[in-house]
Short mmCIF file of C-alpha atoms in Angstrom, two decimals:
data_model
loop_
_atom_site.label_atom_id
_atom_site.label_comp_id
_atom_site.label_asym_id
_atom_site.label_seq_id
_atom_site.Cartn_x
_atom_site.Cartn_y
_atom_site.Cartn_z
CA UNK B 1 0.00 0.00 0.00
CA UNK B 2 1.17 3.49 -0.68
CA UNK B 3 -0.52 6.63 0.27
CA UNK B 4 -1.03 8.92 -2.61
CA UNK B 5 -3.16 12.45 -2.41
CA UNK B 6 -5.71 12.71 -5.51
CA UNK B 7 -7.56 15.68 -6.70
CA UNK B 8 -10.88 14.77 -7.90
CA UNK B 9 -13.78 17.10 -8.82
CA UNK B 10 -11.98 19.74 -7.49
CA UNK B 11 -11.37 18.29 -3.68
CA UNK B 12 -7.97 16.83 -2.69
CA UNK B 13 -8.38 12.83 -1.13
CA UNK B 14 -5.92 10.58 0.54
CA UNK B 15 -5.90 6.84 -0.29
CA UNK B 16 -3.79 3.83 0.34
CA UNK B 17 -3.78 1.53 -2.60
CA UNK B 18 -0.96 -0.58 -4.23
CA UNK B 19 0.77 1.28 -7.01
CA UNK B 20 -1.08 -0.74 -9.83
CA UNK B 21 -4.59 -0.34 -9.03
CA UNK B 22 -6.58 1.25 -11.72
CA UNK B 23 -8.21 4.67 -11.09
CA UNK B 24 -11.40 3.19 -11.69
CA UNK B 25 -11.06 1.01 -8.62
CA UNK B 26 -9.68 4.28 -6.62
CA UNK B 27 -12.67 6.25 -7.83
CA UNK B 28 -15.49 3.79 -7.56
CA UNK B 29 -14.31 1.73 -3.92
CA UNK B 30 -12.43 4.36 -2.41
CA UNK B 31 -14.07 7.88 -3.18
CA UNK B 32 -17.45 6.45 -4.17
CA UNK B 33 -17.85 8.01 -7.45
CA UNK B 34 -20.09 5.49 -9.16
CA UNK B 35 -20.23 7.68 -12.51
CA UNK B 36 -17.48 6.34 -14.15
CA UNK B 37 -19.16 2.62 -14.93
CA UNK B 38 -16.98 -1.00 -14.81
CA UNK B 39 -17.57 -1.76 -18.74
CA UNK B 40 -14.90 -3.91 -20.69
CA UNK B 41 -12.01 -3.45 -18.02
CA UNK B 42 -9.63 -2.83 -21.01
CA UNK B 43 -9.94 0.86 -22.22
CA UNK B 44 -12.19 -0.48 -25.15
CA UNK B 45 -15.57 0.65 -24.25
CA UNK B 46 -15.05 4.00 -23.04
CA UNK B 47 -17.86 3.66 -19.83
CA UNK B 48 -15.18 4.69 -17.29
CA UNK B 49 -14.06 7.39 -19.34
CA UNK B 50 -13.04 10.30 -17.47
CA UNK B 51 -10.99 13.63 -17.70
CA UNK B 52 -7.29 13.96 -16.26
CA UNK B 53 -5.84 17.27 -16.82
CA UNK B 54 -8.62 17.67 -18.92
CA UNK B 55 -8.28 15.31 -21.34
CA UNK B 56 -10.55 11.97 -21.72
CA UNK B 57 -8.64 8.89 -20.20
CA UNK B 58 -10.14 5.96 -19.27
CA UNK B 59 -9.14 4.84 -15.42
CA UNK B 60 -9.70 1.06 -16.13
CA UNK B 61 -6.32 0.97 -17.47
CA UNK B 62 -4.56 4.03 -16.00
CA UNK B 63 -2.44 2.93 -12.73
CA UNK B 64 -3.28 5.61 -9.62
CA UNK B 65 0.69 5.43 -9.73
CA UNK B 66 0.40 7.59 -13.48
CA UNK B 67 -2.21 10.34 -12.06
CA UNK B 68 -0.54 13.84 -11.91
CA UNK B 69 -3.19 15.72 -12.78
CA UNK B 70 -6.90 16.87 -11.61
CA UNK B 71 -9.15 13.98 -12.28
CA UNK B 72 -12.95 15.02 -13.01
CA UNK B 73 -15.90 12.67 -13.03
CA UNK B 74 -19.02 12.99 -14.22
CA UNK B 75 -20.02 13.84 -10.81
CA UNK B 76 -17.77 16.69 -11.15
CA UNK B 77 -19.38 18.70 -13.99
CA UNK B 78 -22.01 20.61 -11.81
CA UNK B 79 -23.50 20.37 -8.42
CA UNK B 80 -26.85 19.88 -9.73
CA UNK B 81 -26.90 18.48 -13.46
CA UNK B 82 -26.68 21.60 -15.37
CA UNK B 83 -23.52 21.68 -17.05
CA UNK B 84 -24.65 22.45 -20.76
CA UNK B 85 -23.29 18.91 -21.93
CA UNK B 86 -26.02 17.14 -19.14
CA UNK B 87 -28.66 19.47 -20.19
CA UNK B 88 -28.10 18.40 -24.01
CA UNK B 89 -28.10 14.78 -22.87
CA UNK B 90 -31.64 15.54 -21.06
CA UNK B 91 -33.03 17.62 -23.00
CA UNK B 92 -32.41 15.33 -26.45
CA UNK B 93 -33.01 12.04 -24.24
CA UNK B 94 -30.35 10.50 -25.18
CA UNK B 95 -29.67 8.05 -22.46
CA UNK B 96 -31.55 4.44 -22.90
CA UNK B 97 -30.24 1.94 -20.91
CA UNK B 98 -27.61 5.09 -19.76
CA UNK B 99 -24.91 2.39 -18.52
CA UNK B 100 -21.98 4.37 -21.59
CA UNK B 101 -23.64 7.89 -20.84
CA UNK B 102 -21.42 9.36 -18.42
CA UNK B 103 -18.36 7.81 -20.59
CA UNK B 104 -20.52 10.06 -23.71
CA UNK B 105 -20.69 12.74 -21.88
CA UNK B 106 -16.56 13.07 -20.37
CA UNK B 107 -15.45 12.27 -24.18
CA UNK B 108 -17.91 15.39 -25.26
CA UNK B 109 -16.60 17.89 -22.75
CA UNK B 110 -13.05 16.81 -23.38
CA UNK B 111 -14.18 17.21 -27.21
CA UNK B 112 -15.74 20.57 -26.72
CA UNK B 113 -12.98 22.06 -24.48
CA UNK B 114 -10.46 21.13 -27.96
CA UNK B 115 -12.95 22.01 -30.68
CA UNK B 116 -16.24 24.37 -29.29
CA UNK B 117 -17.60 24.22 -32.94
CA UNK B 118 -17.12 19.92 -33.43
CA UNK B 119 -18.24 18.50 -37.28
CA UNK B 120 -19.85 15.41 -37.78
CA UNK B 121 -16.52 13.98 -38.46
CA UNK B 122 -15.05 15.52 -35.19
CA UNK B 123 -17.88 14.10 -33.25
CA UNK B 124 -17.71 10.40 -34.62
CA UNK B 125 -13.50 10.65 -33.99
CA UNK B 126 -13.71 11.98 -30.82
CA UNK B 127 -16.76 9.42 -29.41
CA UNK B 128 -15.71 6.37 -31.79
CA UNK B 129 -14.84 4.68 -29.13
CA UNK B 130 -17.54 4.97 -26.28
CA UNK B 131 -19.65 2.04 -27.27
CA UNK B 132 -23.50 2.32 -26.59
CA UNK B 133 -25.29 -0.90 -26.76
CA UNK B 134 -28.15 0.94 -27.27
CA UNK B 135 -27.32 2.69 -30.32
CA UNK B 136 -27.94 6.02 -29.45
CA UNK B 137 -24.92 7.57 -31.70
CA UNK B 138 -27.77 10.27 -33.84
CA UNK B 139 -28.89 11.28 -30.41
CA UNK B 140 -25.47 11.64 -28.93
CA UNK B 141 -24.29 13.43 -32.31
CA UNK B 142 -26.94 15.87 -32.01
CA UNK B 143 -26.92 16.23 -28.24
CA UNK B 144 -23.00 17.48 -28.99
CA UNK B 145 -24.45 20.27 -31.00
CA UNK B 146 -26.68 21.57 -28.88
CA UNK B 147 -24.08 21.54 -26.12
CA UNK B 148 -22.02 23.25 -28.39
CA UNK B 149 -24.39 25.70 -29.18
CA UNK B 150 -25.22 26.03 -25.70
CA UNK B 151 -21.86 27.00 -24.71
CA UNK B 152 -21.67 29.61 -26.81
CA UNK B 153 -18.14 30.95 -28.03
CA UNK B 154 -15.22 30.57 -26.10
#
């Protein structure tokens, strides 16, 4: 065990874990952030997906030992659900089943914080790899857009 000091959603946290465990592990047993979601286990589905330093990881692979950076959750958007990428999500209904939606969601605000104005082609690069048994991809695609829109310019 090794203690390490995380930031998460903005609040600094202590944990003792072996250098190896996945971030997932730390965020779901240890901090109790149940938004990131246990999918494939190997990076390929994208339901754990994340942002570190802002950008979209996925903590079912990344060691605790490799965080440097802020780590944000879905749980760390907003307080109460209004972050403009959650209010798309609602307001287009995207979610079915919902189990890949807060994956969707990390890999659009990492998306829009690199490219506020995303094309099709931007979209469908950026969330290739967040896999929704659902198939919810049009309502994702346009739930982007009106988070982008929503935004406004930055």
């Amino acid at each position: 065990m090794v203690r390490r000091r995380l930031r998460v959603n903005e609040r600094w946290h202590v944990v003792d874990v072996p250098d190896d465990t996945p971030l997932l592990w730390v965020l779901r047993e240890d901090l109790g952030l149940t938004g990131p979601k246990y999918g494939c286990g190997v990076g390929a589905c994208g339901a754990c997906t994340s942002l570190v330093g802002g950008a979209a990881a996925r903590p079912c692979v990344l060691p605790v030992s490799e965080v440097d950076a802020e780590v944000t959750t879905v749980e760390g958007l907003s307080a109460n659900g209004d972050h403009p990428v959650q209010r798309a999500w609602l307001e287009l209904d995207v979610a079915q089943c919902g189990y890949c939606q807060p994956g969707q969601i990390m890999s659009t605000v990492a998306l829009l914080a690199r490219v506020p104005e995303p094309s099709d082609a931007d979209i469908d690069e950026a969330l290739r790899d967040n896999v929704c048994r659902c198939g919810t991809y049009s309502r994702v695609r346009a739930a982007v857009k009106r988070a982008a829109r929503d935004r406004g310019p930055r």
